[in-house]
Coordinates of C-alpha atoms and ligand atoms in Angstrom, one line a residue:
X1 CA -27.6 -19.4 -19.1
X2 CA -25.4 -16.2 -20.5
X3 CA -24.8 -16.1 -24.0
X4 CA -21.0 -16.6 -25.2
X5 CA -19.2 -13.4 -24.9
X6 CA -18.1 -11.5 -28.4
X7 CA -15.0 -10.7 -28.2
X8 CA -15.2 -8.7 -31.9
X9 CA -18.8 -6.9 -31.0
X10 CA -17.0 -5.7 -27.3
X11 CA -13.9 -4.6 -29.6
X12 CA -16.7 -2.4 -31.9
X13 CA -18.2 -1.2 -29.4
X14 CA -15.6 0.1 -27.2
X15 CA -13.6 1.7 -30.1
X16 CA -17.3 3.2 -31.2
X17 CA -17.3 4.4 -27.5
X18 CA -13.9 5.6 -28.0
X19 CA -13.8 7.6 -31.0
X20 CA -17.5 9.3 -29.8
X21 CA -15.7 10.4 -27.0
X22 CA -12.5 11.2 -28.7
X23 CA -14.2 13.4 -30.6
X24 CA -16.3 15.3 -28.4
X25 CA -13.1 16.1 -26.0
X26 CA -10.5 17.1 -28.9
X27 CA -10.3 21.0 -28.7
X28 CA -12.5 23.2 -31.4
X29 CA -11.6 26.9 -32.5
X30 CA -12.5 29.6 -31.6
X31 CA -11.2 27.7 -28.5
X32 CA -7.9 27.0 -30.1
X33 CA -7.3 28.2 -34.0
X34 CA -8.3 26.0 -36.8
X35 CA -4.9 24.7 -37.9
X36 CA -4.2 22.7 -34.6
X37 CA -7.4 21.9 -34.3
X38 CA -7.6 20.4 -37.7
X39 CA -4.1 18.8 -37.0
X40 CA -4.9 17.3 -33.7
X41 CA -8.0 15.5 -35.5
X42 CA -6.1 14.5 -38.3
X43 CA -4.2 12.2 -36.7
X44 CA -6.3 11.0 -33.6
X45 CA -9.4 10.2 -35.8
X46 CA -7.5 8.4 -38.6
X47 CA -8.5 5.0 -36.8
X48 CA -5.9 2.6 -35.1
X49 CA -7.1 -0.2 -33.4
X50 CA -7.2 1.5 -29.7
X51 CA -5.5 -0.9 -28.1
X52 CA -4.5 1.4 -25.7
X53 CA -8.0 2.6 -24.0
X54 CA -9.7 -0.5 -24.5
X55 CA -7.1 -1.9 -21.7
X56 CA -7.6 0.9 -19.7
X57 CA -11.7 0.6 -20.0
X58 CA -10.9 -3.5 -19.6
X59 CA -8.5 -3.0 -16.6
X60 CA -11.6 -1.1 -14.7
X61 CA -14.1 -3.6 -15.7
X62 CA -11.8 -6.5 -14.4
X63 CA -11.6 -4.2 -11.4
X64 CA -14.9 -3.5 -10.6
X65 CA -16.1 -7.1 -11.4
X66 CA -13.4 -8.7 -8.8
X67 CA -15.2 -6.6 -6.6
X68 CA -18.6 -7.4 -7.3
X69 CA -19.9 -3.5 -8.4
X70 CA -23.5 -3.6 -8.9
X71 CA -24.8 -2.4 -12.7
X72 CA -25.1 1.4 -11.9
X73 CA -21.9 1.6 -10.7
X74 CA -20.2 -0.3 -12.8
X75 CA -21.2 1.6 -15.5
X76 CA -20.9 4.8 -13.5
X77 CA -17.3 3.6 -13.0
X78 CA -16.5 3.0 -16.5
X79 CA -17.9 6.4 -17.6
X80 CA -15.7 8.0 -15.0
X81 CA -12.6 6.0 -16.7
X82 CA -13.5 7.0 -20.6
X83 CA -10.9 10.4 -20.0
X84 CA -8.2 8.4 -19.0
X85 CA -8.8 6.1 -21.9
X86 CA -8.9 9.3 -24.6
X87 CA -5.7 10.7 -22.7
X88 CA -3.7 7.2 -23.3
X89 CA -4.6 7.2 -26.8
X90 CA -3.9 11.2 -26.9
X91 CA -0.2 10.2 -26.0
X92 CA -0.2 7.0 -27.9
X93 CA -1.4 9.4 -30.7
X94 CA 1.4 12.0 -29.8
X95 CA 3.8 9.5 -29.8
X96 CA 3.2 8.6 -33.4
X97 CA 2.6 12.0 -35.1
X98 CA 6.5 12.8 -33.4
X99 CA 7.7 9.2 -34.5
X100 CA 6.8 9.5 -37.7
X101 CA 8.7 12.9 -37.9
X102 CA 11.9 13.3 -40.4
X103 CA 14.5 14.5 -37.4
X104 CA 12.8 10.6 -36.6
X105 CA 11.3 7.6 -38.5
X106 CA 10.6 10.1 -41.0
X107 CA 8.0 7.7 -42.3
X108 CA 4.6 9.2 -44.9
X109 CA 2.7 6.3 -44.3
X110 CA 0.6 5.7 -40.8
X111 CA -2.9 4.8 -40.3
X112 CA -3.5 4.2 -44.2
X113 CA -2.9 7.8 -44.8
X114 CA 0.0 10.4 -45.0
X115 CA 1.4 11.2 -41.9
X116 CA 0.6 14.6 -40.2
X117 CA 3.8 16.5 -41.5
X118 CA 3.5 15.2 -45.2
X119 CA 0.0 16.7 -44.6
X120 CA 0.6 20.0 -42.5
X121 CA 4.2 20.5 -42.5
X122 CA 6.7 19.6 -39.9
X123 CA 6.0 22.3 -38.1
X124 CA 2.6 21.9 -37.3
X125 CA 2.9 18.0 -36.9
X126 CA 5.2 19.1 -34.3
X127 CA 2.8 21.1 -32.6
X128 CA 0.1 19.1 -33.0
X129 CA 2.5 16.3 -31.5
X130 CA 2.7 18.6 -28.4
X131 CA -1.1 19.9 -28.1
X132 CA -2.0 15.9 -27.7
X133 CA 0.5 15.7 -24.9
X134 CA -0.8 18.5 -23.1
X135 CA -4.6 17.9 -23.8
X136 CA -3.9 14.3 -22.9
X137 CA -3.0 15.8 -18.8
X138 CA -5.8 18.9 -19.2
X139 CA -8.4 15.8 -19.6
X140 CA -6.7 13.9 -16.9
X141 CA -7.0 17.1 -14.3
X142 CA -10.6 18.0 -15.1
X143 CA -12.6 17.0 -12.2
X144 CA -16.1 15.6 -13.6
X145 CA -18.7 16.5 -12.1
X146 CA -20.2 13.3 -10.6
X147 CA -17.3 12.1 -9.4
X148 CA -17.6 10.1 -6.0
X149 CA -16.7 11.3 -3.0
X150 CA -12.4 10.6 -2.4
X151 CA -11.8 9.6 -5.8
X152 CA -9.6 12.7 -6.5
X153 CA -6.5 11.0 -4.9
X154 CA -7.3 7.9 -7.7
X155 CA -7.5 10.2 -10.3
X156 CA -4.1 11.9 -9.2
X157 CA -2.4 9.0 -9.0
X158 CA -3.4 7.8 -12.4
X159 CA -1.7 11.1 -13.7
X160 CA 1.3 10.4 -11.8
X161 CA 1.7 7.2 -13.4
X162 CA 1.0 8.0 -16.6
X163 CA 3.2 11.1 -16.8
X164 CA 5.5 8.5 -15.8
X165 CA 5.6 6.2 -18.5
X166 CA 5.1 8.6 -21.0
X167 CA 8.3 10.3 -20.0
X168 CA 12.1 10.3 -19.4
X169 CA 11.8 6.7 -17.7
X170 CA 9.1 5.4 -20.0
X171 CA 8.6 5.9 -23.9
X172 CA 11.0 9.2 -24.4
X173 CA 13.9 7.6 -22.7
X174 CA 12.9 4.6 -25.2
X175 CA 12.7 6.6 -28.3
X176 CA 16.3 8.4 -27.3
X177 CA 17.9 4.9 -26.7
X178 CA 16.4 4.1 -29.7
X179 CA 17.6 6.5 -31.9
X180 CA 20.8 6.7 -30.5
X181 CA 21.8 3.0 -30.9
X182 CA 19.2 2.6 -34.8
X183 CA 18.6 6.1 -35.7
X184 CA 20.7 6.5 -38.3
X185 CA 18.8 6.3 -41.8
X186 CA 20.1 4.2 -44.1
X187 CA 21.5 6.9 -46.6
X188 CA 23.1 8.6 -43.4
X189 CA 25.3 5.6 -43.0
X190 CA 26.4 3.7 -39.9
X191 CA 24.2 3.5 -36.3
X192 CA 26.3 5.3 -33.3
X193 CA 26.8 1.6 -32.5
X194 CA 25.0 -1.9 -33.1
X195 CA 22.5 -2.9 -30.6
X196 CA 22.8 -6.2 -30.3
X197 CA 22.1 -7.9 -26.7
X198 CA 18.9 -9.3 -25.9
X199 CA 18.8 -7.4 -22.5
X200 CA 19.1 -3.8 -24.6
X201 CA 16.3 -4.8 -27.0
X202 CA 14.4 -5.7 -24.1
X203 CA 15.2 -2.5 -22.3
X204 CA 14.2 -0.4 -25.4
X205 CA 10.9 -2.5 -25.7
X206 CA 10.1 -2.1 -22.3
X207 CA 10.3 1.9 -22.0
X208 CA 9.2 2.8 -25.4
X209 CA 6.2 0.6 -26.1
X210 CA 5.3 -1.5 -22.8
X211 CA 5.4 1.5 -20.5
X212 CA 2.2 3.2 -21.8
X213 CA 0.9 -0.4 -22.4
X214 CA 1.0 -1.2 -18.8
X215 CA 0.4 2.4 -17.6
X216 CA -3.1 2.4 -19.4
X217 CA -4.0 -0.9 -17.9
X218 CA -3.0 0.5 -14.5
X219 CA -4.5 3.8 -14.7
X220 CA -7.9 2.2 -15.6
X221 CA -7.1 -0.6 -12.7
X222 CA -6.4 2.7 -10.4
X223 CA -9.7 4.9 -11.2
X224 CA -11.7 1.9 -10.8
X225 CA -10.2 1.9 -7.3
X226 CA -8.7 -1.6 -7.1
X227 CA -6.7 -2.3 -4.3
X228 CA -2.3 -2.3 -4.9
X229 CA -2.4 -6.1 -5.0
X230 CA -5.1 -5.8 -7.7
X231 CA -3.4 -3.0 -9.4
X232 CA -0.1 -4.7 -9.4
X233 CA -1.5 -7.8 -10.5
X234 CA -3.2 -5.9 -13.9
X235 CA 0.2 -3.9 -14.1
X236 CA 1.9 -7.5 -14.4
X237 CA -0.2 -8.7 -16.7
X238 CA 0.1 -5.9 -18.7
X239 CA 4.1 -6.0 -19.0
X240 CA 4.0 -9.1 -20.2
X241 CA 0.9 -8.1 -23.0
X242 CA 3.4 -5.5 -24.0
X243 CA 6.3 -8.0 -24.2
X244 CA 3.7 -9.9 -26.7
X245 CA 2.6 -6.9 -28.6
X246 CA 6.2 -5.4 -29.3
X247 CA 7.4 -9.3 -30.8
X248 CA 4.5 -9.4 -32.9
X249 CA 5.1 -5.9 -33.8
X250 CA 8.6 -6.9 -35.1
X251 CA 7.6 -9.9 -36.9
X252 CA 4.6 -8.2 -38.7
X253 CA 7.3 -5.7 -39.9
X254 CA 8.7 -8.6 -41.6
X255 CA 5.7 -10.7 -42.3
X256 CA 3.2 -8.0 -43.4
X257 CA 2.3 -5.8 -45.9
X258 CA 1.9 -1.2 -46.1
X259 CA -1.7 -2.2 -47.2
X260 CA -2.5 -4.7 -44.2
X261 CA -0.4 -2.4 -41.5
X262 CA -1.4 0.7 -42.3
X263 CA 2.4 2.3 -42.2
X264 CA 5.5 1.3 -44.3
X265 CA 6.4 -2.6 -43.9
X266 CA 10.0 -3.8 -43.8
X267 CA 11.5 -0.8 -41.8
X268 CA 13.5 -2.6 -39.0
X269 CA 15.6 -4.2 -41.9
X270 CA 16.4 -1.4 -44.2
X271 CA 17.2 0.4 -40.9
X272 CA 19.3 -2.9 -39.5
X273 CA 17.1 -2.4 -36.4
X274 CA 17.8 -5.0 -33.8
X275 CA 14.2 -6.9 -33.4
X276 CA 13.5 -10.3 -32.4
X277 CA 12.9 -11.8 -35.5
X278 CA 16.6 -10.7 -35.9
X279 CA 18.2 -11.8 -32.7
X280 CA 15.5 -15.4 -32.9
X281 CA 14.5 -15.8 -35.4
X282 CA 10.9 -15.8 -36.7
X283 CA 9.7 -19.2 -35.3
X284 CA 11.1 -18.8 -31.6
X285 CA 9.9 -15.1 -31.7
X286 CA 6.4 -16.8 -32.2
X287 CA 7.0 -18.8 -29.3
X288 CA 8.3 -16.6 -27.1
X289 CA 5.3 -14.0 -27.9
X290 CA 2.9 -16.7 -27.3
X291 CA 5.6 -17.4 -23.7
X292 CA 4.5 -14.0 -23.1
X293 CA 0.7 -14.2 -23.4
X294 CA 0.3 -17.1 -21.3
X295 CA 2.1 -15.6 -18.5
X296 CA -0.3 -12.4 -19.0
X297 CA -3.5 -14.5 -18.4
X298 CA -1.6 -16.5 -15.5
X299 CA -1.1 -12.9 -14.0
X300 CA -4.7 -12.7 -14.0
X301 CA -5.8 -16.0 -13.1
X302 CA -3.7 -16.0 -10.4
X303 CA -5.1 -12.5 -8.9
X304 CA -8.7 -14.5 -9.7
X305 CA -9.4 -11.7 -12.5
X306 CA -11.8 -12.3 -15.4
X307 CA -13.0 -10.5 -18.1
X308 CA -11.9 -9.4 -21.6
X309 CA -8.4 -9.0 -20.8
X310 CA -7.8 -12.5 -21.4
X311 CA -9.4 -12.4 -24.7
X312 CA -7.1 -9.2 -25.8
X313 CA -4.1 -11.1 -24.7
X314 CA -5.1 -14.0 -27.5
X315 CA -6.0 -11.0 -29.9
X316 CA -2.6 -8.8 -29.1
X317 CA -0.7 -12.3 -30.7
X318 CA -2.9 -13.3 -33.6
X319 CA -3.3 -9.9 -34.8
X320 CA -2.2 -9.1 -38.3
X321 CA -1.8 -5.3 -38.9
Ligands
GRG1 C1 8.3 10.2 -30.1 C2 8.5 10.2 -27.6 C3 8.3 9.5 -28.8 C4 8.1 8.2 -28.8 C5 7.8 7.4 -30.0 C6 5.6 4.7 -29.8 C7 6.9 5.2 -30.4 C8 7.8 5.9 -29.5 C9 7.2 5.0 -31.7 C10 6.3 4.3 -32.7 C11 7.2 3.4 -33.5 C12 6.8 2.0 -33.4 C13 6.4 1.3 -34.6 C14 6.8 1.4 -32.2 C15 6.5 0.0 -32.0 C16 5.2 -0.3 -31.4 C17 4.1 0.7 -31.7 C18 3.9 1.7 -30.7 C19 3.3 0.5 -32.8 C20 2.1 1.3 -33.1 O1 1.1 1.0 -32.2 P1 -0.3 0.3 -32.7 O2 0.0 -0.9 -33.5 O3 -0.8 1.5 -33.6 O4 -1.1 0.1 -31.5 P2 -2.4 1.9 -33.9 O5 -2.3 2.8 -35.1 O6 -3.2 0.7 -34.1 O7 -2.8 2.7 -32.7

Protein backbone atom coordinates (compact mmCIF):
# COMPACT_ATOMS: atom_id res chain seq x y z
CA UNK A 1 0.00 0.00 0.00
CA UNK A 2 1.62 3.77 -0.55
CA UNK A 3 1.52 5.95 2.19
CA UNK A 4 -0.93 9.20 1.92
CA UNK A 5 0.79 11.84 0.04
CA UNK A 6 1.91 15.18 2.10
CA UNK A 7 0.92 17.81 0.50
CA UNK A 8 2.86 20.36 3.19
CA UNK A 9 6.25 18.05 3.23
CA UNK A 10 6.15 18.16 -0.96
CA UNK A 11 5.47 22.06 -0.58
CA UNK A 12 8.95 22.11 1.95
CA UNK A 13 10.63 20.33 0.03
CA UNK A 14 10.27 21.74 -3.34
CA UNK A 15 10.65 25.40 -2.05
CA UNK A 16 13.99 23.89 -0.06
CA UNK A 17 14.81 22.59 -3.66
CA UNK A 18 13.98 25.94 -4.98
CA UNK A 19 15.79 28.41 -2.91
CA UNK A 20 19.17 25.85 -3.01
CA UNK A 21 18.97 26.22 -6.50
CA UNK A 22 18.00 29.90 -6.57
CA UNK A 23 20.83 30.54 -4.85
CA UNK A 24 23.50 28.71 -6.49
CA UNK A 25 22.31 30.33 -10.08
CA UNK A 26 21.91 34.16 -8.89
CA UNK A 27 24.99 35.97 -10.25
CA UNK A 28 28.16 36.63 -7.61
CA UNK A 29 30.85 39.53 -8.11
CA UNK A 30 33.54 39.64 -9.32
CA UNK A 31 31.19 38.19 -12.03
CA UNK A 32 28.83 41.19 -11.74
CA UNK A 33 29.65 44.10 -8.88
CA UNK A 34 28.50 43.65 -5.42
CA UNK A 35 25.59 46.11 -5.44
CA UNK A 36 23.40 44.13 -7.98
CA UNK A 37 24.50 41.26 -6.75
CA UNK A 38 23.42 42.03 -3.25
CA UNK A 39 20.18 43.58 -4.80
CA UNK A 40 19.17 40.70 -6.93
CA UNK A 41 19.46 38.46 -3.64
CA UNK A 42 17.68 40.76 -1.60
CA UNK A 43 14.68 40.46 -3.07
CA UNK A 44 14.70 36.83 -4.58
CA UNK A 45 15.78 35.22 -1.25
CA UNK A 46 13.31 37.13 0.97
CA UNK A 47 10.96 33.93 0.79
CA UNK A 48 7.44 33.95 -0.96
CA UNK A 49 5.64 30.95 -1.21
CA UNK A 50 6.99 29.85 -4.84
CA UNK A 51 4.02 29.22 -6.24
CA UNK A 52 5.30 29.86 -9.39
CA UNK A 53 8.19 27.06 -9.82
CA UNK A 54 6.43 24.60 -7.84
CA UNK A 55 3.76 24.51 -10.90
CA UNK A 56 6.29 24.43 -13.29
CA UNK A 57 8.29 21.34 -11.28
CA UNK A 58 4.43 19.94 -10.74
CA UNK A 59 3.41 20.44 -14.41
CA UNK A 60 6.64 18.16 -15.45
CA UNK A 61 5.91 15.60 -12.90
CA UNK A 62 2.19 15.36 -14.12
CA UNK A 63 3.82 15.10 -17.43
CA UNK A 64 6.20 12.54 -17.06
CA UNK A 65 3.88 10.43 -14.78
CA UNK A 66 0.96 10.37 -17.67
CA UNK A 67 3.58 8.97 -19.45
CA UNK A 68 4.76 6.43 -17.32
CA UNK A 69 8.86 7.71 -17.03
CA UNK A 70 10.73 5.24 -15.10
CA UNK A 71 12.52 6.70 -11.60
CA UNK A 72 15.90 7.80 -13.37
CA UNK A 73 14.29 9.72 -15.70
CA UNK A 74 11.83 11.17 -13.99
CA UNK A 75 14.05 12.54 -11.82
CA UNK A 76 16.54 13.33 -14.60
CA UNK A 77 13.58 15.15 -16.09
CA UNK A 78 12.73 17.18 -13.20
CA UNK A 79 16.46 18.27 -12.71
CA UNK A 80 16.45 19.35 -16.26
CA UNK A 81 13.20 21.53 -15.34
CA UNK A 82 14.63 23.28 -11.94
CA UNK A 83 16.11 26.44 -14.43
CA UNK A 84 12.95 27.10 -15.80
CA UNK A 85 11.42 26.99 -12.37
CA UNK A 86 14.28 29.72 -10.97
CA UNK A 87 13.65 31.76 -14.26
CA UNK A 88 9.65 31.92 -13.44
CA UNK A 89 10.33 32.99 -10.04
CA UNK A 90 13.26 35.42 -11.44
CA UNK A 91 10.40 37.23 -13.38
CA UNK A 92 7.83 36.72 -10.78
CA UNK A 93 10.51 38.32 -8.57
CA UNK A 94 11.23 41.09 -11.25
CA UNK A 95 7.76 41.80 -11.41
CA UNK A 96 7.56 42.67 -7.79
CA UNK A 97 10.79 44.65 -7.12
CA UNK A 98 9.27 47.00 -10.31
CA UNK A 99 5.67 46.82 -8.78
CA UNK A 100 6.55 47.86 -5.75
CA UNK A 101 8.33 50.96 -7.27
CA UNK A 102 7.06 54.77 -6.47
CA UNK A 103 6.54 55.73 -10.44
CA UNK A 104 4.13 52.28 -9.38
CA UNK A 105 2.46 50.76 -6.22
CA UNK A 106 5.06 52.56 -4.50
CA UNK A 107 4.58 50.17 -1.65
CA UNK A 108 7.75 49.60 1.48
CA UNK A 109 6.32 46.57 2.61
CA UNK A 110 6.77 43.03 0.47
CA UNK A 111 7.87 39.73 1.74
CA UNK A 112 7.83 40.93 5.54
CA UNK A 113 10.64 43.35 4.80
CA UNK A 114 11.25 46.77 2.98
CA UNK A 115 11.02 46.71 -0.46
CA UNK A 116 14.23 46.81 -2.65
CA UNK A 117 14.16 50.66 -3.34
CA UNK A 118 13.38 51.58 0.42
CA UNK A 119 16.53 49.49 0.86
CA UNK A 120 18.83 50.32 -2.21
CA UNK A 121 17.34 53.30 -3.75
CA UNK A 122 15.19 53.45 -6.70
CA UNK A 123 17.72 53.29 -8.84
CA UNK A 124 19.20 50.14 -8.05
CA UNK A 125 15.71 48.37 -7.40
CA UNK A 126 15.34 49.37 -10.92
CA UNK A 127 18.24 47.67 -11.96
CA UNK A 128 18.02 44.93 -10.02
CA UNK A 129 14.29 44.74 -11.42
CA UNK A 130 16.02 44.46 -14.92
CA UNK A 131 19.10 41.99 -14.05
CA UNK A 132 16.20 39.35 -12.84
CA UNK A 133 14.60 39.78 -16.25
CA UNK A 134 17.64 39.17 -18.09
CA UNK A 135 19.21 36.41 -15.80
CA UNK A 136 15.73 34.86 -15.82
CA UNK A 137 16.37 34.22 -20.18
CA UNK A 138 20.46 33.71 -19.70
CA UNK A 139 19.28 30.56 -17.34
CA UNK A 140 16.68 29.71 -19.84
CA UNK A 141 19.39 29.61 -22.92
CA UNK A 142 22.18 27.75 -21.08
CA UNK A 143 22.28 24.42 -22.58
CA UNK A 144 23.05 21.81 -19.59
CA UNK A 145 25.12 19.57 -20.06
CA UNK A 146 23.23 16.27 -19.88
CA UNK A 147 20.61 17.31 -21.72
CA UNK A 148 18.94 14.47 -23.97
CA UNK A 149 19.28 14.24 -27.34
CA UNK A 150 16.43 16.81 -29.33
CA UNK A 151 15.37 18.47 -26.29
CA UNK A 152 16.82 21.84 -27.39
CA UNK A 153 13.62 22.64 -29.59
CA UNK A 154 11.57 21.95 -25.89
CA UNK A 155 13.69 24.18 -24.22
CA UNK A 156 13.29 26.98 -27.02
CA UNK A 157 9.92 26.77 -27.04
CA UNK A 158 9.59 27.12 -23.32
CA UNK A 159 11.52 30.50 -23.79
CA UNK A 160 9.19 31.53 -26.46
CA UNK A 161 6.34 31.12 -24.21
CA UNK A 162 7.53 32.55 -21.42
CA UNK A 163 8.97 35.65 -23.00
CA UNK A 164 5.53 35.74 -24.03
CA UNK A 165 3.64 36.04 -21.04
CA UNK A 166 6.00 38.00 -19.39
CA UNK A 167 5.67 40.72 -22.01
CA UNK A 168 3.63 43.22 -23.97
CA UNK A 169 0.72 40.58 -24.27
CA UNK A 170 1.16 39.08 -20.87
CA UNK A 171 1.97 40.88 -17.43
CA UNK A 172 3.43 44.36 -18.90
CA UNK A 173 0.46 44.91 -21.04
CA UNK A 174 -1.39 44.09 -17.60
CA UNK A 175 0.53 46.29 -15.41
CA UNK A 176 0.05 49.32 -18.23
CA UNK A 177 -3.78 48.63 -18.36
CA UNK A 178 -3.55 48.62 -14.87
CA UNK A 179 -2.09 51.67 -14.12
CA UNK A 180 -3.70 53.45 -16.70
CA UNK A 181 -7.33 52.72 -15.67
CA UNK A 182 -6.10 52.50 -11.07
CA UNK A 183 -2.81 54.12 -11.14
CA UNK A 184 -3.53 57.15 -9.77
CA UNK A 185 -2.49 57.38 -5.94
CA UNK A 186 -4.86 58.48 -3.80
CA UNK A 187 -3.29 61.95 -2.96
CA UNK A 188 -2.87 62.38 -6.89
CA UNK A 189 -6.57 62.50 -7.20
CA UNK A 190 -8.84 60.90 -9.78
CA UNK A 191 -7.97 57.39 -12.00
CA UNK A 192 -7.67 58.33 -15.95
CA UNK A 193 -11.14 56.67 -15.79
CA UNK A 194 -13.08 53.96 -13.56
CA UNK A 195 -12.64 50.43 -14.48
CA UNK A 196 -15.66 49.00 -13.85
CA UNK A 197 -16.82 45.93 -16.24
CA UNK A 198 -16.26 42.55 -15.21
CA UNK A 199 -14.76 41.64 -18.76
CA UNK A 200 -11.78 44.56 -18.05
CA UNK A 201 -11.06 43.19 -14.61
CA UNK A 202 -10.91 40.02 -16.10
CA UNK A 203 -8.72 41.12 -18.91
CA UNK A 204 -6.29 42.90 -16.47
CA UNK A 205 -6.29 39.55 -14.27
CA UNK A 206 -5.63 37.49 -17.00
CA UNK A 207 -2.42 39.30 -18.54
CA UNK A 208 -0.92 40.56 -15.42
CA UNK A 209 -1.11 37.70 -13.01
CA UNK A 210 -2.52 34.46 -14.96
CA UNK A 211 -0.16 34.75 -17.83
CA UNK A 212 3.06 33.85 -15.95
CA UNK A 213 0.76 31.53 -13.89
CA UNK A 214 -0.09 29.49 -16.81
CA UNK A 215 3.18 30.05 -18.65
CA UNK A 216 5.17 28.32 -15.67
CA UNK A 217 2.85 25.38 -15.73
CA UNK A 218 3.33 25.16 -19.50
CA UNK A 219 6.96 25.60 -19.71
CA UNK A 220 7.44 22.77 -17.05
CA UNK A 221 4.52 20.68 -19.15
CA UNK A 222 6.85 21.60 -22.41
CA UNK A 223 10.52 20.55 -21.00
CA UNK A 224 9.07 17.46 -19.69
CA UNK A 225 8.04 16.86 -23.37
CA UNK A 226 4.33 16.33 -23.13
CA UNK A 227 2.56 16.10 -26.08
CA UNK A 228 0.19 19.67 -27.31
CA UNK A 229 -2.92 17.98 -26.11
CA UNK A 230 -1.11 17.35 -22.74
CA UNK A 231 0.42 20.77 -22.71
CA UNK A 232 -2.79 22.41 -23.55
CA UNK A 233 -4.68 20.53 -21.07
CA UNK A 234 -2.00 21.79 -18.02
CA UNK A 235 -2.09 25.31 -19.81
CA UNK A 236 -6.04 25.15 -19.14
CA UNK A 237 -5.88 24.14 -15.92
CA UNK A 238 -3.59 26.64 -15.13
CA UNK A 239 -5.83 29.72 -16.42
CA UNK A 240 -8.35 28.71 -14.46
CA UNK A 241 -5.68 28.27 -11.08
CA UNK A 242 -4.83 31.85 -11.91
CA UNK A 243 -8.52 32.97 -12.15
CA UNK A 244 -8.57 31.36 -8.44
CA UNK A 245 -5.40 32.84 -7.26
CA UNK A 246 -6.01 36.59 -8.47
CA UNK A 247 -9.86 36.37 -6.48
CA UNK A 248 -8.29 35.20 -3.47
CA UNK A 249 -5.70 37.71 -3.95
CA UNK A 250 -8.39 40.45 -3.88
CA UNK A 251 -10.29 39.22 -1.01
CA UNK A 252 -7.13 38.68 1.15
CA UNK A 253 -6.51 42.39 0.48
CA UNK A 254 -9.56 42.95 2.25
CA UNK A 255 -9.73 40.05 4.62
CA UNK A 256 -6.02 39.99 5.80
CA UNK A 257 -3.59 41.54 7.66
CA UNK A 258 0.44 43.47 6.69
CA UNK A 259 1.59 40.83 9.36
CA UNK A 260 -0.15 37.66 7.79
CA UNK A 261 0.49 38.94 3.85
CA UNK A 262 3.70 39.96 4.05
CA UNK A 263 2.95 43.53 2.06
CA UNK A 264 0.58 46.34 2.91
CA UNK A 265 -3.27 45.11 3.42
CA UNK A 266 -6.17 47.11 2.26
CA UNK A 267 -4.55 48.69 -0.99
CA UNK A 268 -7.21 48.02 -3.65
CA UNK A 269 -9.62 50.24 -1.47
CA UNK A 270 -7.60 53.18 -0.62
CA UNK A 271 -6.62 53.02 -4.33
CA UNK A 272 -10.62 52.43 -5.48
CA UNK A 273 -9.13 49.49 -7.43
CA UNK A 274 -11.80 47.58 -9.17
CA UNK A 275 -11.44 43.80 -7.62
CA UNK A 276 -13.97 41.29 -7.21
CA UNK A 277 -14.80 41.57 -3.81
CA UNK A 278 -15.87 45.08 -5.17
CA UNK A 279 -17.78 44.19 -8.32
CA UNK A 280 -19.28 40.71 -6.01
CA UNK A 281 -18.99 40.91 -3.37
CA UNK A 282 -16.98 38.93 -0.77
CA UNK A 283 -19.25 35.76 -0.54
CA UNK A 284 -19.82 35.21 -4.48
CA UNK A 285 -16.09 36.06 -5.02
CA UNK A 286 -15.64 32.93 -2.69
CA UNK A 287 -17.74 31.01 -4.85
CA UNK A 288 -16.63 31.94 -7.87
CA UNK A 289 -12.83 31.24 -6.78
CA UNK A 290 -13.86 27.98 -5.57
CA UNK A 291 -16.00 27.89 -9.63
CA UNK A 292 -12.62 28.34 -10.66
CA UNK A 293 -10.67 25.60 -8.84
CA UNK A 294 -12.98 22.90 -9.67
CA UNK A 295 -12.82 23.56 -13.22
CA UNK A 296 -8.79 23.53 -12.83
CA UNK A 297 -8.92 19.87 -11.49
CA UNK A 298 -11.72 18.96 -14.16
CA UNK A 299 -8.97 20.17 -16.76
CA UNK A 300 -6.90 17.67 -15.37
CA UNK A 301 -9.07 14.87 -14.77
CA UNK A 302 -10.32 15.11 -17.96
CA UNK A 303 -6.72 14.92 -19.74
CA UNK A 304 -6.45 11.73 -17.05
CA UNK A 305 -3.58 13.85 -15.11
CA UNK A 306 -2.69 13.14 -11.51
CA UNK A 307 -0.44 14.47 -9.21
CA UNK A 308 0.09 17.50 -6.88
CA UNK A 309 -1.53 19.84 -9.06
CA UNK A 310 -4.78 19.01 -7.72
CA UNK A 311 -3.66 19.44 -4.32
CA UNK A 312 -2.20 23.17 -5.22
CA UNK A 313 -5.43 24.00 -6.78
CA UNK A 314 -7.22 23.34 -3.11
CA UNK A 315 -4.15 25.22 -1.47
CA UNK A 316 -4.15 28.29 -4.13
CA UNK A 317 -8.02 28.91 -2.54
CA UNK A 318 -7.57 28.25 1.19
CA UNK A 319 -4.47 30.11 1.38
CA UNK A 320 -4.24 32.99 3.75
CA UNK A 321 -1.26 35.25 3.04
C1 LIG B 1 6.04 45.57 -13.17
C2 LIG B 1 5.75 44.45 -15.43
C3 LIG B 1 5.34 44.61 -14.03
C4 LIG B 1 4.34 43.86 -13.60
C5 LIG B 1 3.86 43.84 -12.24
C6 LIG B 1 2.76 40.96 -10.70
C7 LIG B 1 2.52 42.40 -10.84
C8 LIG B 1 2.67 42.98 -12.19
C9 LIG B 1 2.26 43.17 -9.80
C10 LIG B 1 2.17 42.68 -8.41
C11 LIG B 1 1.02 43.32 -7.75
C12 LIG B 1 0.05 42.34 -7.32
C13 LIG B 1 -0.29 42.35 -5.88
C14 LIG B 1 -0.50 41.51 -8.16
C15 LIG B 1 -1.52 40.54 -7.78
C16 LIG B 1 -1.09 39.13 -7.68
C17 LIG B 1 0.30 38.89 -7.30
C18 LIG B 1 1.26 38.78 -8.39
C19 LIG B 1 0.63 38.76 -6.01
C20 LIG B 1 1.97 38.39 -5.54
O1 LIG B 1 2.24 37.04 -5.82
P1 LIG B 1 2.41 35.97 -4.66
O2 LIG B 1 1.28 36.07 -3.67
O3 LIG B 1 3.73 36.51 -3.98
O4 LIG B 1 2.63 34.63 -5.26
P2 LIG B 1 4.93 35.70 -3.26
O5 LIG B 1 5.65 36.77 -2.47
O6 LIG B 1 4.33 34.63 -2.38
O7 LIG B 1 5.78 35.14 -4.35
Amino acid sequence: MTAAFDFKQYLRERRADIEQALDADLPRPPACPPIIADAMRYSVLAGGKRLRPILTLASAEAVLDHDGADPKLREAGLALTMPAACAVELIHTYSLVHDDLPAMDDDNLRRGQPTSHVVYGEGVAILAGDALLTHAFELLARQPSNEPFGSNERRLRALGRLAEAAGAVGMVGGQALDIRTTGAKPENGEAEGPLSTTAELREIHERKTGALICAAAGTGAVLAGGSREIVAAIEAYAAHLGLAFQIIDDILDVEGSAEELGKTAGKDAAFSKPTYPMLYGLRRSRELATEAVLAAQQALADAGLSGPLHEIANWVVTRNH
